[in-house]
PDB file of C-alpha atoms in Angstrom:
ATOM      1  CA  UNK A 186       0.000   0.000   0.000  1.00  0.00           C
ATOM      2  CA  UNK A 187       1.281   3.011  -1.192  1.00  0.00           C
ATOM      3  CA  UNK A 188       0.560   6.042   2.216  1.00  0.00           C
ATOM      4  CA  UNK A 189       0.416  10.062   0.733  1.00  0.00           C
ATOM      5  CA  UNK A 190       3.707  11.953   2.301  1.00  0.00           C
ATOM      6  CA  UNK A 191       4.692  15.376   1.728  1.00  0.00           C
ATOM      7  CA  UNK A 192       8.231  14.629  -0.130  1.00  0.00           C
ATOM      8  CA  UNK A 193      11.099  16.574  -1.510  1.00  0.00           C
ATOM      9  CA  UNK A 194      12.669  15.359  -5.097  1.00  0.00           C
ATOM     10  CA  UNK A 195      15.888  16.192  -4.046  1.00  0.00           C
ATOM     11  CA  UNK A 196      18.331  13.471  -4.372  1.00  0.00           C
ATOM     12  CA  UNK A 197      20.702  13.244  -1.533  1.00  0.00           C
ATOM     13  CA  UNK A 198      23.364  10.399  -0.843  1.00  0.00           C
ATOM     14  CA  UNK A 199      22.705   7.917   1.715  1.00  0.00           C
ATOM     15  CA  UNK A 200      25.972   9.073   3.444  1.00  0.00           C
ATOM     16  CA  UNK A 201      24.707  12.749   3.973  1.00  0.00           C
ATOM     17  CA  UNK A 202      21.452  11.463   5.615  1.00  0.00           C
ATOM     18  CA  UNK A 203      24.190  10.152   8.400  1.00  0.00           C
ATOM     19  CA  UNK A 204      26.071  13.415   8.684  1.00  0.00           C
ATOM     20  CA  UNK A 205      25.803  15.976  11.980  1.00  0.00           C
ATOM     21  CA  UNK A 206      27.262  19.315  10.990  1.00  0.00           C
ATOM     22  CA  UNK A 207      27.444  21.569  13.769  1.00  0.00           C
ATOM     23  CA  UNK A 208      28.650  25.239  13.295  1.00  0.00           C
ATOM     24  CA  UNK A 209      29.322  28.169  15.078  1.00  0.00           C
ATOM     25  CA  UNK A 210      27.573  31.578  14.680  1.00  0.00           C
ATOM     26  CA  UNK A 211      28.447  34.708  16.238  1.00  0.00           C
ATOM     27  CA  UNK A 212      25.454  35.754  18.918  1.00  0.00           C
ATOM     28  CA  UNK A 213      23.059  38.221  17.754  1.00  0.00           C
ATOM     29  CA  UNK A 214      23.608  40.083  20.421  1.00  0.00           C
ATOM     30  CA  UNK A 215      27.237  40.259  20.002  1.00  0.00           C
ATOM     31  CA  UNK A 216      27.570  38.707  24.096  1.00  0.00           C
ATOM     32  CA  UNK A 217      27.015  34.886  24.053  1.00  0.00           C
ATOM     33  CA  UNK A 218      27.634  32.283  21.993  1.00  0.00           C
ATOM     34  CA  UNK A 219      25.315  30.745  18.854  1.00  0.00           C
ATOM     35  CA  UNK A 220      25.245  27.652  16.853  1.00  0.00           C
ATOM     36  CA  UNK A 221      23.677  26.450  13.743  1.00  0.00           C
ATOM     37  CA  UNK A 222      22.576  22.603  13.461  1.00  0.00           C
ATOM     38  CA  UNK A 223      21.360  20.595  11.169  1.00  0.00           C
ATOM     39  CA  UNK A 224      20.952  16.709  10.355  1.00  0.00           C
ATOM     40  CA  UNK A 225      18.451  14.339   8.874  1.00  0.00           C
ATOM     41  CA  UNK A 226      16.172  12.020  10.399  1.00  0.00           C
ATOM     42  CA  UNK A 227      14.755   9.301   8.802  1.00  0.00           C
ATOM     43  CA  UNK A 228      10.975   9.823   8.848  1.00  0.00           C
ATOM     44  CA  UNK A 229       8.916  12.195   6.484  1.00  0.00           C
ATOM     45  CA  UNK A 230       8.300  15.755   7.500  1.00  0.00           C
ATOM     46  CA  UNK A 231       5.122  15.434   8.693  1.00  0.00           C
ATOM     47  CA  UNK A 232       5.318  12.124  10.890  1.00  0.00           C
ATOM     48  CA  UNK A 233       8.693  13.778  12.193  1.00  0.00           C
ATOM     49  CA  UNK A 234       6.670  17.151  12.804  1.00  0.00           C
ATOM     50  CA  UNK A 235       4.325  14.839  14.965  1.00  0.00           C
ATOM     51  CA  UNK A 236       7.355  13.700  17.279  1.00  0.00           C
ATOM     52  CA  UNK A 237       8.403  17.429  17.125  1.00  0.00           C
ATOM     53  CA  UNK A 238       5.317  18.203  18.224  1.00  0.00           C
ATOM     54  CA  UNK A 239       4.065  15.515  20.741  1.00  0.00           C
ATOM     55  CA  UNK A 240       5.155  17.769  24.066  1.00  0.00           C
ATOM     56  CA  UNK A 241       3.475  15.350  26.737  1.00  0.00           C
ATOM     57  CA  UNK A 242       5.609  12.636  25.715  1.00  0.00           C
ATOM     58  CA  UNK A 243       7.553  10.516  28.352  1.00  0.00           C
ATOM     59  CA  UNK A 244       9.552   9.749  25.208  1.00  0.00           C
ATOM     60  CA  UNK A 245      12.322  12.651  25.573  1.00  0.00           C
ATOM     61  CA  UNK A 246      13.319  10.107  29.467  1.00  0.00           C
ATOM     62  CA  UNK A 247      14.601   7.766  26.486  1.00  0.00           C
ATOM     63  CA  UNK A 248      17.615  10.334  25.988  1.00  0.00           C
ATOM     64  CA  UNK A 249      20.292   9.873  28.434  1.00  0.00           C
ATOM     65  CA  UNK A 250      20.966  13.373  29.125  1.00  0.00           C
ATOM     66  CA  UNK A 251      17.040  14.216  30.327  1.00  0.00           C
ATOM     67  CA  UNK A 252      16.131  12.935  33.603  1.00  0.00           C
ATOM     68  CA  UNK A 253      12.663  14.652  33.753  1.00  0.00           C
ATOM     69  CA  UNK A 254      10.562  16.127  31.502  1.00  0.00           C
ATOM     70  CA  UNK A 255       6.751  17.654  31.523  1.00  0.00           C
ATOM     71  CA  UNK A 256       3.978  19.665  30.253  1.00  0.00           C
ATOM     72  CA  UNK A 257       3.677  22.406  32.610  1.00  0.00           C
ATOM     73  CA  UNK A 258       0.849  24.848  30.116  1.00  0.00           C
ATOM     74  CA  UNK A 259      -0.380  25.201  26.465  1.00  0.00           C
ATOM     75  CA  UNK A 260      -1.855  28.498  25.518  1.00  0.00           C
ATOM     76  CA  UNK A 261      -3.040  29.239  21.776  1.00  0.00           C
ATOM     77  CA  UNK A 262       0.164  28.145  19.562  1.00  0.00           C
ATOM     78  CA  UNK A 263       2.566  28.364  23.040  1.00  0.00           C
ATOM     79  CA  UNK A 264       3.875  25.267  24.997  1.00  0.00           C
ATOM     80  CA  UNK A 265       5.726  25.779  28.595  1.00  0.00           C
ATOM     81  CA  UNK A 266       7.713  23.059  29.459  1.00  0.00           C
ATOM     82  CA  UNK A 267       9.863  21.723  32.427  1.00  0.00           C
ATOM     83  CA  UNK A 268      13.316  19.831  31.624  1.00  0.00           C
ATOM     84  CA  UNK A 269      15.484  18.616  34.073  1.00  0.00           C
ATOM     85  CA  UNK A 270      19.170  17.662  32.299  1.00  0.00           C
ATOM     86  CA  UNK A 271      21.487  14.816  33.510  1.00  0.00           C
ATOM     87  CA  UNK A 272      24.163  17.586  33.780  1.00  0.00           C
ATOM     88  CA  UNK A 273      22.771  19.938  36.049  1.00  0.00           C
ATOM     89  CA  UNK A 274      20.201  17.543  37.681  1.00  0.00           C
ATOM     90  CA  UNK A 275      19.305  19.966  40.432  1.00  0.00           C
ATOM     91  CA  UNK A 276      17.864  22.653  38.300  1.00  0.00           C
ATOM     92  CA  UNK A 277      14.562  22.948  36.438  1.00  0.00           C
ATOM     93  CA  UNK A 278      14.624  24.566  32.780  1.00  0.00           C
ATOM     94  CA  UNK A 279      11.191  25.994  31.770  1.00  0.00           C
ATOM     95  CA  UNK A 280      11.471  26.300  28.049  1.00  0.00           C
ATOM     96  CA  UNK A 281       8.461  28.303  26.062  1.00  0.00           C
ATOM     97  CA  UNK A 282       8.181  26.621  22.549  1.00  0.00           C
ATOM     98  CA  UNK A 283       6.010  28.786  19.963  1.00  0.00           C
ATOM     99  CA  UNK A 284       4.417  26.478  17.336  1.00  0.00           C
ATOM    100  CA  UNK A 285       3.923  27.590  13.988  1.00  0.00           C
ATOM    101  CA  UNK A 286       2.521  24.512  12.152  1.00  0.00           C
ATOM    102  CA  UNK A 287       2.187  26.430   8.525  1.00  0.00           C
ATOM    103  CA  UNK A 288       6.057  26.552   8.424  1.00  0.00           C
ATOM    104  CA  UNK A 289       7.271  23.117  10.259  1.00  0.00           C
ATOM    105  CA  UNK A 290       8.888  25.730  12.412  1.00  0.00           C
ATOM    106  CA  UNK A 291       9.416  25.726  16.262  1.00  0.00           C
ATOM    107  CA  UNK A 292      10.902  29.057  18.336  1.00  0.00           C
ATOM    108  CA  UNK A 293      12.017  28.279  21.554  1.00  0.00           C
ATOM    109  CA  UNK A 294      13.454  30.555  24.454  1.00  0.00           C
ATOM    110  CA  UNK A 295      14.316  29.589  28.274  1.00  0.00           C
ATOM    111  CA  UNK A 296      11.897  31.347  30.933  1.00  0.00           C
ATOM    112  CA  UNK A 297      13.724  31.013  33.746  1.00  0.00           C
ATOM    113  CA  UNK A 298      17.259  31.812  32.722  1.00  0.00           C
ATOM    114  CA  UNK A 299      18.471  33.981  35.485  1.00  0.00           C
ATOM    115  CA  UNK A 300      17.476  30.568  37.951  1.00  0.00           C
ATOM    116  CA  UNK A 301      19.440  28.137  35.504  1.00  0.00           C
ATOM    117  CA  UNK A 302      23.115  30.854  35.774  1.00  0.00           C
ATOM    118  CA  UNK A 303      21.880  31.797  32.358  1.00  0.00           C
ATOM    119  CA  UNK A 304      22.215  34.844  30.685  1.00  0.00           C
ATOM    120  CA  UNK A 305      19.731  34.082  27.752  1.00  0.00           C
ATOM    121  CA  UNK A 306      19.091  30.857  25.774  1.00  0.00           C
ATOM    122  CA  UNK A 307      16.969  30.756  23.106  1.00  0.00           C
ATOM    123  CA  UNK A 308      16.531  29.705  18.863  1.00  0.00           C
ATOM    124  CA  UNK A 309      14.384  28.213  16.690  1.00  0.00           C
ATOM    125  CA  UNK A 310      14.202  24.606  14.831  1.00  0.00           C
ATOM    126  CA  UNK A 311      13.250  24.614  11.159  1.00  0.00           C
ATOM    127  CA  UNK A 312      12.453  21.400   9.513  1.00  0.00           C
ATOM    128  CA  UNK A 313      12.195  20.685   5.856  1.00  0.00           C
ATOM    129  CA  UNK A 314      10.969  18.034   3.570  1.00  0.00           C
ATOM    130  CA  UNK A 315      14.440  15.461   2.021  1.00  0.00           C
ATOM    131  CA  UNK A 316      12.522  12.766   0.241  1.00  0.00           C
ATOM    132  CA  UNK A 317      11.316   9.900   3.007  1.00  0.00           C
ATOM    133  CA  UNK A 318      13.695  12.037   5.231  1.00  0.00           C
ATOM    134  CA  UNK A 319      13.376  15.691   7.045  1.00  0.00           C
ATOM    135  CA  UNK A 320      16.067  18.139   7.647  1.00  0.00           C
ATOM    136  CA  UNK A 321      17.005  19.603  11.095  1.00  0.00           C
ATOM    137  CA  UNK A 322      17.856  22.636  11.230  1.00  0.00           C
ATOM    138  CA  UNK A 323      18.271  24.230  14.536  1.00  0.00           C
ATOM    139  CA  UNK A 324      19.632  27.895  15.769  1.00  0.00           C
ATOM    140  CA  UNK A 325      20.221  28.592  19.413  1.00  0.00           C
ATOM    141  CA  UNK A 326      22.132  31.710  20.961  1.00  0.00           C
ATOM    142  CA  UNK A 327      22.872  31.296  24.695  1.00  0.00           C
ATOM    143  CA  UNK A 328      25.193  32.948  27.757  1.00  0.00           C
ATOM    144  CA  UNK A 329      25.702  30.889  30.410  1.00  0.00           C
ATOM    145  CA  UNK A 330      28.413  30.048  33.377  1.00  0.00           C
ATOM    146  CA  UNK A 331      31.380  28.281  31.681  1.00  0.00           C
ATOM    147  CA  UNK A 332      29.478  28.629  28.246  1.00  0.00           C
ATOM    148  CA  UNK A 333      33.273  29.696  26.810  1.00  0.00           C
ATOM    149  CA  UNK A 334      34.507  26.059  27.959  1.00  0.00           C
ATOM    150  CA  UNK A 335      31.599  24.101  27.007  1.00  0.00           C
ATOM    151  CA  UNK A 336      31.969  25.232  22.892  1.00  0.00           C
ATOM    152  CA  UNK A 337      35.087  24.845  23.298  1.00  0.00           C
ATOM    153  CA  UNK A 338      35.767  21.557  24.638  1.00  0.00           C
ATOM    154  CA  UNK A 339      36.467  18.692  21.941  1.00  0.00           C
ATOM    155  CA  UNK A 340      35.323  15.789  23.768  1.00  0.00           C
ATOM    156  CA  UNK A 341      32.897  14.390  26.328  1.00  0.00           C
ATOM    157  CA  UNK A 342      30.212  16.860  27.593  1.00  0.00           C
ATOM    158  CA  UNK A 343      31.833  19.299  25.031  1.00  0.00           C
ATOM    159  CA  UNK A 344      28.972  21.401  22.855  1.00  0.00           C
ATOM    160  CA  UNK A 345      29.672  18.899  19.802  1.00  0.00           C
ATOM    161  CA  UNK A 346      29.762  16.063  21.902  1.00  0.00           C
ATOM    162  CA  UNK A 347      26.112  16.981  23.536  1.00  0.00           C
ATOM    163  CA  UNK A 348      25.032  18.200  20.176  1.00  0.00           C
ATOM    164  CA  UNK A 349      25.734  15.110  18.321  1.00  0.00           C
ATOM    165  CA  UNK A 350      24.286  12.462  21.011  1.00  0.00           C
ATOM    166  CA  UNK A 351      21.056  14.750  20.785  1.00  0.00           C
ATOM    167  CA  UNK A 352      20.760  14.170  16.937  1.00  0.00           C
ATOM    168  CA  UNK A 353      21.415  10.501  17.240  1.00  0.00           C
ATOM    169  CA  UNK A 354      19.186   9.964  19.419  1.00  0.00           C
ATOM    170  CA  UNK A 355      16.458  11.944  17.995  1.00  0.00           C
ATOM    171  CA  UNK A 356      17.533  10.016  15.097  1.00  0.00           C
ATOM    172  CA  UNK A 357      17.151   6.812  16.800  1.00  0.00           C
ATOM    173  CA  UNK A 358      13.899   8.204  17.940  1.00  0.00           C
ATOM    174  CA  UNK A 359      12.435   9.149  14.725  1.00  0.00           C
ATOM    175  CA  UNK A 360      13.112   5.971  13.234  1.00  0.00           C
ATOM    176  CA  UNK A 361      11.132   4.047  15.740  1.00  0.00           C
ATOM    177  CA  UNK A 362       7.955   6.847  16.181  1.00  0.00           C
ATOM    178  CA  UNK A 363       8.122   7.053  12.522  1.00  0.00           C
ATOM    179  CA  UNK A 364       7.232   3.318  12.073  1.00  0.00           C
ATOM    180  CA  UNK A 365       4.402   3.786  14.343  1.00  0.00           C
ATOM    181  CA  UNK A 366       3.312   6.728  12.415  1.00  0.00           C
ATOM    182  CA  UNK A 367       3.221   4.654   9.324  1.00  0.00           C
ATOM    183  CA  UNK A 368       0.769   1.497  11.044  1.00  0.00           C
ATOM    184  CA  UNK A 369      -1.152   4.384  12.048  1.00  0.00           C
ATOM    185  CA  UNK A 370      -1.468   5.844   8.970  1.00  0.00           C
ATOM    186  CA  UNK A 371      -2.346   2.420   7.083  1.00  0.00           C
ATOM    187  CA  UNK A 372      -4.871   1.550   9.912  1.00  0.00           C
ATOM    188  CA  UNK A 373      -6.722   4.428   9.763  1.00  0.00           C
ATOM    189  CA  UNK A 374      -7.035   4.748   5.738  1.00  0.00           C
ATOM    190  CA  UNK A 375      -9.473   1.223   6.414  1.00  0.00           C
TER     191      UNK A 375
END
């Protein structure tokens, strides 16, 4: 059975699905530090925009460096959640996420950044169709407490290091939600 996806003609090699490039980008406010992300995962835009989307899901305790997650409000096209990270277990991050469905298109910017020894953190994620695949790309500007060191730093618990694990796993993660997207799908066209 052939399932209707939204699907780019592009033709990209199997090895660039695989690859993580991570860049640097100079703040926009000229203080801080910025990065531009972007990988594939291997689901179709919209069943990945589902994932993307699915903010109540215990699914984000999967990743290693999450040890709590919930929905804490959702107001119009606005989502306020509550992370806790494996790295700095004792504080709570309370990130507002503005939808915008028309575009694939999340904006995202940390509430409580003064109580996390934050400056500022926040960016946007912009996905786009690649065939049975979606692009990632994500744009974050931040200040924090040892910020300098953590871009820096070439190995474990390094900004490339957490970066990369992130897309794997989400990766990892798309893979398997996008399957269940796809019984879905089938189940419901009978």
């Amino acid at each position: 059975m052939v399932l209707p996806v939204k699907a780019h003609a592009d033709t990209i090699k199997l090895t660039e699905y695989k690859l993580i490039h991570i860049d640097r980008v100079d703040s926009e406010s000229k203080t801080g530090y910025g990065y531009r992300l972007q990988y594939y995962v291997p689901a179709p835009i919209d069943a990945f925009w589902l994932f993307k989307t699915n903010f109540d899901s215990d699914m984000l305790l999967t990743n290693d460096l999450i040890i709590g997650h919930r929905l804490v409000k959702t107001a119009n096209n606005s989502v306020i959640t509550e992370n806790r990270y494996a790295t700095a277990p004792g504080m709570r991050f309370l990130w507002q996420t503005t939808v915008i469905p028309g575009r694939y298109r999340l904006e995202f910017k940390l509430l409580n950044a003064e109580d996390c020894r934050h400056e500022f953190h926040y960016g946007s994620i912009q996905l786009s169709p690649a065939g049975n695949h979606t692009k990632v790309t994500q744009i974050a500007f931040f200040n924090f407490r040892g910020a300098s060191l953590w871009v820096k730093y070439p190995w474990y618990g390094g900004m490339k290091d957490t970066l990369t694990k992130v897309s794997r796993w989400e990766q990892k993660m798309a893979l398997r939600f996008n399957q269940s997207y796809m019984v879905a799908m089938r189940d419901q066209r009978w």
